[in-house]
Coordinates of C-alpha atoms in Angstrom, one line a residue:
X23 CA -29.4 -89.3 16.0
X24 CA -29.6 -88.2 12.2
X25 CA -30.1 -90.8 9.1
X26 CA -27.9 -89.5 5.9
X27 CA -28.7 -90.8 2.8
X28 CA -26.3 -90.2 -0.4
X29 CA -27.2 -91.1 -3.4
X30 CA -25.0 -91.8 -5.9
X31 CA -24.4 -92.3 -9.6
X32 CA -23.6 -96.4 -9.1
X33 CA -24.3 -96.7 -5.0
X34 CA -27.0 -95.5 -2.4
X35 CA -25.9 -95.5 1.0
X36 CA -28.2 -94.8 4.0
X37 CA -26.3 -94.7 7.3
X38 CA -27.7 -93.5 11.2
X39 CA -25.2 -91.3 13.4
X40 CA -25.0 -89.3 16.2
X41 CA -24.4 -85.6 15.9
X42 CA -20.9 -85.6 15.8
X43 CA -21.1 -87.6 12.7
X44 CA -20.5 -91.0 14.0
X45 CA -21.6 -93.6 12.4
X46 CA -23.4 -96.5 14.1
X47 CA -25.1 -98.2 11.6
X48 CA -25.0 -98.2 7.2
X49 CA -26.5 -100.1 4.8
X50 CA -25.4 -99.8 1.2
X51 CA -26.8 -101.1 -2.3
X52 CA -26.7 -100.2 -6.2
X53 CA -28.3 -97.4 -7.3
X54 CA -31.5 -98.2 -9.9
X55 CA -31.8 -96.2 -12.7
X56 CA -35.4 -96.4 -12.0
X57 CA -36.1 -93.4 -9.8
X58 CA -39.1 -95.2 -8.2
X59 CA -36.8 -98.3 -7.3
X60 CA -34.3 -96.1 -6.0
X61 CA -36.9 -94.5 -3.7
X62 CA -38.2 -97.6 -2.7
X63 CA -35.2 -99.0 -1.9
X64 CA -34.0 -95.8 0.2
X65 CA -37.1 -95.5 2.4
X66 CA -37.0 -98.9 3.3
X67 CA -33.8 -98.5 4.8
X68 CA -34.9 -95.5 6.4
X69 CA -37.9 -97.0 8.0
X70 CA -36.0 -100.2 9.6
X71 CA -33.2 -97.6 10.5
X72 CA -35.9 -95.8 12.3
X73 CA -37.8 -98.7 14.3
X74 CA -34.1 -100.0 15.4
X75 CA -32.5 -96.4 16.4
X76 CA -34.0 -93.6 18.8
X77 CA -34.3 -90.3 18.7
X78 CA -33.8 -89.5 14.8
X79 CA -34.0 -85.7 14.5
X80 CA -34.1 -85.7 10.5
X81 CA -33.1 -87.5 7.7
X82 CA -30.2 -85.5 5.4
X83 CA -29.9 -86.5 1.6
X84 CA -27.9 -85.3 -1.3
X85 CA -27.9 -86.2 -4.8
X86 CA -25.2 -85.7 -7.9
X87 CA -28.1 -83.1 -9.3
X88 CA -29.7 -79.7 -9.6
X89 CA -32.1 -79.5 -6.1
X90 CA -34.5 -76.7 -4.9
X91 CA -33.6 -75.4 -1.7
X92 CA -36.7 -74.8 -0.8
X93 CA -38.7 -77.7 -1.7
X94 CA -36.2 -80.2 -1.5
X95 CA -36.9 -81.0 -5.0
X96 CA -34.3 -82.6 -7.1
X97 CA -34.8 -80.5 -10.3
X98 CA -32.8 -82.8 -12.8
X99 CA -30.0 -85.6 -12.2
X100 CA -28.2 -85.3 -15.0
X101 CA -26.5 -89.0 -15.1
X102 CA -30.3 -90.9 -14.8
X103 CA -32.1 -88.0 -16.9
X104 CA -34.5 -87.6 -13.5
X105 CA -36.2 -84.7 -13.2
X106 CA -38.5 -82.9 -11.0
X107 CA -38.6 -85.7 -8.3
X108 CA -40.2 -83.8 -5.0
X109 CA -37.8 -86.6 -2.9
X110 CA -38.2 -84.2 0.3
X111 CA -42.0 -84.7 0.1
X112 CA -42.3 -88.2 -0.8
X113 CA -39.7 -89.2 1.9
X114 CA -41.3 -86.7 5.2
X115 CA -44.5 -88.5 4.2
X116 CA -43.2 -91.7 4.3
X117 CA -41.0 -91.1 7.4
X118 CA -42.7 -88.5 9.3
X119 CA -39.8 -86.8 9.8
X120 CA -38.0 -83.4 8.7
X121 CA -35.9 -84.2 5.6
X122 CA -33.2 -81.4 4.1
X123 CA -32.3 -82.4 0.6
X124 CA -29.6 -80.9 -1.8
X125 CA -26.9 -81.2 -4.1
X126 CA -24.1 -83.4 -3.3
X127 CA -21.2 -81.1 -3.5
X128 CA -22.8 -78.4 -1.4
X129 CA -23.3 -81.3 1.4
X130 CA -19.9 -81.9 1.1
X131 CA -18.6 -78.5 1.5
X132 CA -21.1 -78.4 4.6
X133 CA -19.6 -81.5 6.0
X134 CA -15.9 -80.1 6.0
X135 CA -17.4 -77.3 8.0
X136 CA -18.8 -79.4 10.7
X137 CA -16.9 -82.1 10.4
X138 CA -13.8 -81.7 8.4
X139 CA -10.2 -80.5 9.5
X140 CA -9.5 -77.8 12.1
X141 CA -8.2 -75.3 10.0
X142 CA -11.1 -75.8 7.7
X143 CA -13.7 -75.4 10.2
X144 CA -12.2 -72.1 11.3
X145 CA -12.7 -70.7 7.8
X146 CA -15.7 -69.0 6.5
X147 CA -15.5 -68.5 2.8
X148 CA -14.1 -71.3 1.5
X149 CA -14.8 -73.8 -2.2
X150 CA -15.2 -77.3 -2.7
X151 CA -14.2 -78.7 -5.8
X152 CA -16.0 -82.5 -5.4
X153 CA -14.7 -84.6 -8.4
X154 CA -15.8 -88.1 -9.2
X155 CA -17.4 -89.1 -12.6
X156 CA -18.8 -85.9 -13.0
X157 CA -17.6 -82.5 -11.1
X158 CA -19.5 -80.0 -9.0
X159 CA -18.5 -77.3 -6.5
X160 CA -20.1 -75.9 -3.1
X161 CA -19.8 -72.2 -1.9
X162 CA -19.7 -71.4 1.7
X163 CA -20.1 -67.6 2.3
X164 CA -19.9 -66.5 5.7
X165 CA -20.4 -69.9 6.9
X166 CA -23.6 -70.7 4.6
X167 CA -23.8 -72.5 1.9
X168 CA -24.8 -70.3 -1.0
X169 CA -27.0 -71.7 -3.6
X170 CA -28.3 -68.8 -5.4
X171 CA -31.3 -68.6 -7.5
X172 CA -33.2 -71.8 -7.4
X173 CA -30.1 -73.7 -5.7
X174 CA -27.9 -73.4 -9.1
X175 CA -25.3 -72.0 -7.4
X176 CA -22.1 -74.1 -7.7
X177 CA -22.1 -75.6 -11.2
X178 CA -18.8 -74.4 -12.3
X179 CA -18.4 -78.1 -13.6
X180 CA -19.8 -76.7 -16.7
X181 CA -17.9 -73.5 -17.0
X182 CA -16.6 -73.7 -20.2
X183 CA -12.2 -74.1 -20.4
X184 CA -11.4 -75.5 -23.6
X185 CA -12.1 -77.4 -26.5
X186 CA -11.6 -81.7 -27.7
X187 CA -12.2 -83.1 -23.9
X188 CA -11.3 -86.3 -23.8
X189 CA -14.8 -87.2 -22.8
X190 CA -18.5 -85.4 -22.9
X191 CA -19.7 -83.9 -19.8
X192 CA -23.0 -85.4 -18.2
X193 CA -24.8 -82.6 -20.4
X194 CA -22.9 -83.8 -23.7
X195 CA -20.5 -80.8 -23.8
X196 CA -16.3 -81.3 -24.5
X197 CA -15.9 -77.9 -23.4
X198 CA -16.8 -77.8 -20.2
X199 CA -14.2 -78.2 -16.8
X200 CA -15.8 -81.6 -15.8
X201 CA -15.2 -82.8 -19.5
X202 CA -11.2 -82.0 -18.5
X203 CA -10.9 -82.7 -14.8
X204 CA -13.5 -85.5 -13.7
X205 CA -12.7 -89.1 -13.2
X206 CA -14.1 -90.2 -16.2
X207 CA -11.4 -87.5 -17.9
X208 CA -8.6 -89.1 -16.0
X209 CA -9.6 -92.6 -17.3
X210 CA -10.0 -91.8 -20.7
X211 CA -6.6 -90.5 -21.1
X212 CA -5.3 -93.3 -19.3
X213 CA -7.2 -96.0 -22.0
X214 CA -5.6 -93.5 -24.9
X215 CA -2.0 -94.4 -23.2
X216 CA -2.1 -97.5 -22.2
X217 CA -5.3 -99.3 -24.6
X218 CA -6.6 -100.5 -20.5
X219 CA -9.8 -100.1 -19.0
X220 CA -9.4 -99.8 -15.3
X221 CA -11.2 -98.3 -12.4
X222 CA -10.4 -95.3 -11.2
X223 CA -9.4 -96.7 -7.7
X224 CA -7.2 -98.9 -9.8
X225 CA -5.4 -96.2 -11.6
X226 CA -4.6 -94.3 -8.4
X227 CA -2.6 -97.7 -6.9
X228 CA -1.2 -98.2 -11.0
X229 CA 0.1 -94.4 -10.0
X230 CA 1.4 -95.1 -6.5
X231 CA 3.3 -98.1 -8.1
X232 CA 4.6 -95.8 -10.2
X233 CA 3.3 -96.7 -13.8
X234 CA 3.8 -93.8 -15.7
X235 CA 0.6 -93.8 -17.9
X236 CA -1.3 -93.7 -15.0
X237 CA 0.8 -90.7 -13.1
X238 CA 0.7 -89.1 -16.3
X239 CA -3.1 -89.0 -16.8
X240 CA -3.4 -87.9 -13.5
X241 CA -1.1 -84.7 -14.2
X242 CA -2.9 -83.7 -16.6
X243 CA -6.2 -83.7 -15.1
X244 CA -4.2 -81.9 -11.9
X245 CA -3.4 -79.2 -14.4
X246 CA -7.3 -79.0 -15.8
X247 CA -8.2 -78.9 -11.8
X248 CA -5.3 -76.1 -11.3
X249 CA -7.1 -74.1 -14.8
X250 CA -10.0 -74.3 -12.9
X251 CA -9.6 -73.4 -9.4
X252 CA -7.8 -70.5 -11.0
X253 CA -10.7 -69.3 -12.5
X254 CA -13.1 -69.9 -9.0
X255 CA -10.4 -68.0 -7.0
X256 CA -10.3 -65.1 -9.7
X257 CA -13.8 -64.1 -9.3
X258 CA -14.6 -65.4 -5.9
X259 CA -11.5 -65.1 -3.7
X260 CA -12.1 -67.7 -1.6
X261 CA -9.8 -68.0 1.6
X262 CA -9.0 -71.5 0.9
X263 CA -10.4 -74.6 -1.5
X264 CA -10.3 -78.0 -0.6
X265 CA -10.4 -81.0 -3.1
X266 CA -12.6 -83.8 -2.2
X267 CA -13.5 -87.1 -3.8
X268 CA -11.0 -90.5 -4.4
X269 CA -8.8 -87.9 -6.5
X270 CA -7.9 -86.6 -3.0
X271 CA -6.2 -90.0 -1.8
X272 CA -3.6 -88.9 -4.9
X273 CA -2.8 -85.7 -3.2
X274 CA 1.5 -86.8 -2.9
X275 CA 1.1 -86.9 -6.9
X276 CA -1.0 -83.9 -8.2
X277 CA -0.3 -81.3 -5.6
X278 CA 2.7 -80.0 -7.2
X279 CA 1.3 -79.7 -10.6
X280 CA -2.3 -78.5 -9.5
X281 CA -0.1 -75.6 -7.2
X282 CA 2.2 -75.1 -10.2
X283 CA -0.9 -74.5 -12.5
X284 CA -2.5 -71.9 -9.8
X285 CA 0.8 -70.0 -9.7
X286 CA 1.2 -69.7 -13.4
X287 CA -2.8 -68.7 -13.5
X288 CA -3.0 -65.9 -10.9
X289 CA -3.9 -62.1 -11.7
X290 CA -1.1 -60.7 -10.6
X291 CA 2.5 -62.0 -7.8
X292 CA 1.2 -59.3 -5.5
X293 CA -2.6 -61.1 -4.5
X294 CA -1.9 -64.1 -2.4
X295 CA -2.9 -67.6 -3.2
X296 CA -5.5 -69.2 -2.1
X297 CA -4.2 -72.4 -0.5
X298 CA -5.4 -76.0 -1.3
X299 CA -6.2 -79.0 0.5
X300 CA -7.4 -81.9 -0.3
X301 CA -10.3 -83.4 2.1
X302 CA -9.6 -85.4 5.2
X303 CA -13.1 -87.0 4.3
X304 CA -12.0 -90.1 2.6
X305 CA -14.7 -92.4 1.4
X306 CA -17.4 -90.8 3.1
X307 CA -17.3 -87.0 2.1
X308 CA -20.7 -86.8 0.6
X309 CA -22.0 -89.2 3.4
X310 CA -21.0 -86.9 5.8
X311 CA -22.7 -83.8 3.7
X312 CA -25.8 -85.6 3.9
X313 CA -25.4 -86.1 7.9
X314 CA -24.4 -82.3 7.5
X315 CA -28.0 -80.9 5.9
X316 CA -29.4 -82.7 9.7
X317 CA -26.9 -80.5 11.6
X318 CA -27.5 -77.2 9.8
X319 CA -30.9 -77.5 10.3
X320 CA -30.9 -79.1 13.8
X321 CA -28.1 -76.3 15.0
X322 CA -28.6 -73.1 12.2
X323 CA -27.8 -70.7 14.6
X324 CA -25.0 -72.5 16.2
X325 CA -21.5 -71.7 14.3
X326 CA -19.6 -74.6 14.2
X327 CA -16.6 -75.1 16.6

């Protein structure tokens, strides 16, 4: 069994599985801003999720933040302002048990290569574009993720694309491609056509239902997305990228333009595109990642299946 722990900008979820990523048992509460009652709250989970299940072989966590490989650290979560919180440390102590920590987004891309799709598991260079209220990528390289120099791999969120976002990035930039393409982007342009303030679960159904406002604010982000993925498959030439987060779920309404936008953007007609998909996830993409970190380090020398 393996314990994954994702924590997120508004929810925490801690959850036991086996090591095919079935879940047995969650538990799920709001994230406190207060990183020590957020801690609290986390390893007391862990600990009754220990006494009740057998056999835990680690505990997996990933946070919406800048992590050290190494130590586990998470360096700075830029939606709390935490910084430098040695979460792998405090937790083994507490648990007794191995702990993997690291960026959501690059537990996400892990996931899909454990657990995700067929065609995706095959593949060994591949992106993940994870967008939710803020947006963040993972690399896999020949099957590993790749988190360069202190783990800061991946944070082509903040790759500047244009100027007057509809909304400041988590580090107070309009620039930058999570300004354009995150949730929060989507929602903003929605409220500037429509005067509403809705979730973003909300305005995917408004979209299915076929209010225009919301399809049209979701077009628009497609094409930021499309911008951007152009960009990543410029300089990295991935063999395929895979969208992942609730934007996924409006796959039937963004495809076309976020396809359209990578045709217009490549180098040159004769370099072929690299194709994307949207996760097969759902809800718990970055849950899974965390189960993931437990499986790369239980199986590193296994390749995935």
């Amino acid at each position: 069994m393996a314990i994954g722990v994702d924590v997120g900008t508004a929810q925490t979820t801690v959850a036991v599985a086996d090591l095919v990523g079935r879940v047995v048992e969650r538990e799920k509460f709001p994230t406190d801003t207060d990183v020590r009652a957020t801690f609290r709250r986390v390893t007391s989970s862990v600990q009754r999720f220990i006494k009740i299940h057998r056999n835990i072989e680690g505990i997996g966590v990933c946070v919406p933040g800048l992590v050290d490989p190494e130590t586990g650290t998470a360096l700075f979560i830029p939606h709390f302002k935490w910084r430098n919180w040695p979460l792998a440390s405090e937790l083994r102590k507490a648990t007794d048990l191995p702990v993997t920590v690291d960026n959501d987004a690059n537990a996400a891309a892990l996931a899909e290569l454990w657990l995700g799709r067929p065609e995706i598991r095959d593949v060994r260079d591949f992106i993940l574009v994870l967008v939710e209220e803020g947006l963040g990528t993972g690399i896999i390289f020949d099957g590993q993720v790749y988190q360069g120099v202190a783990g800061a791999a991946g944070e082509f969120g903040h790759m500047t694309i244009g100027k007057g976002a509809p909304v400041a990035c988590a580090a107070g930039s309009e620039e930058c491609w999570e300004a354009f393409a995150s949730e929060r982007a989507t929602l903003a342009r929605y409220k500037q056509r429509s005067g509403y303030e809705i979730t973003f679960l909300q305005l995917l159904d408004k979209a299915f239902a076929q209010d225009e406002a919301a399809k049209e604010a979701l077009l628009e982000t497609a094409y930021y997305l499309g911008l951007g993925i152009a960009n990543l498959t410029k300089g990295l030439s991935p063999e395929v990228v895979i969208l992942a987060g609730d934007i996924a779920r409006a796959w039937p309404v963004i495809s076309g333009e976020l396809r359209s936008t990578l045709a217009a953007n490549t180098i040159c007609s004769g370099l072929p595109l690299a194709p994307v998909f949207a996760s097969t996830l759902g809800d718990d993409t970055r849950l899974m990642g965390a189960l993931s970190l437990v499986l790369a380090t239980r199986f590193a020398s296994v390749v995935p299946a």
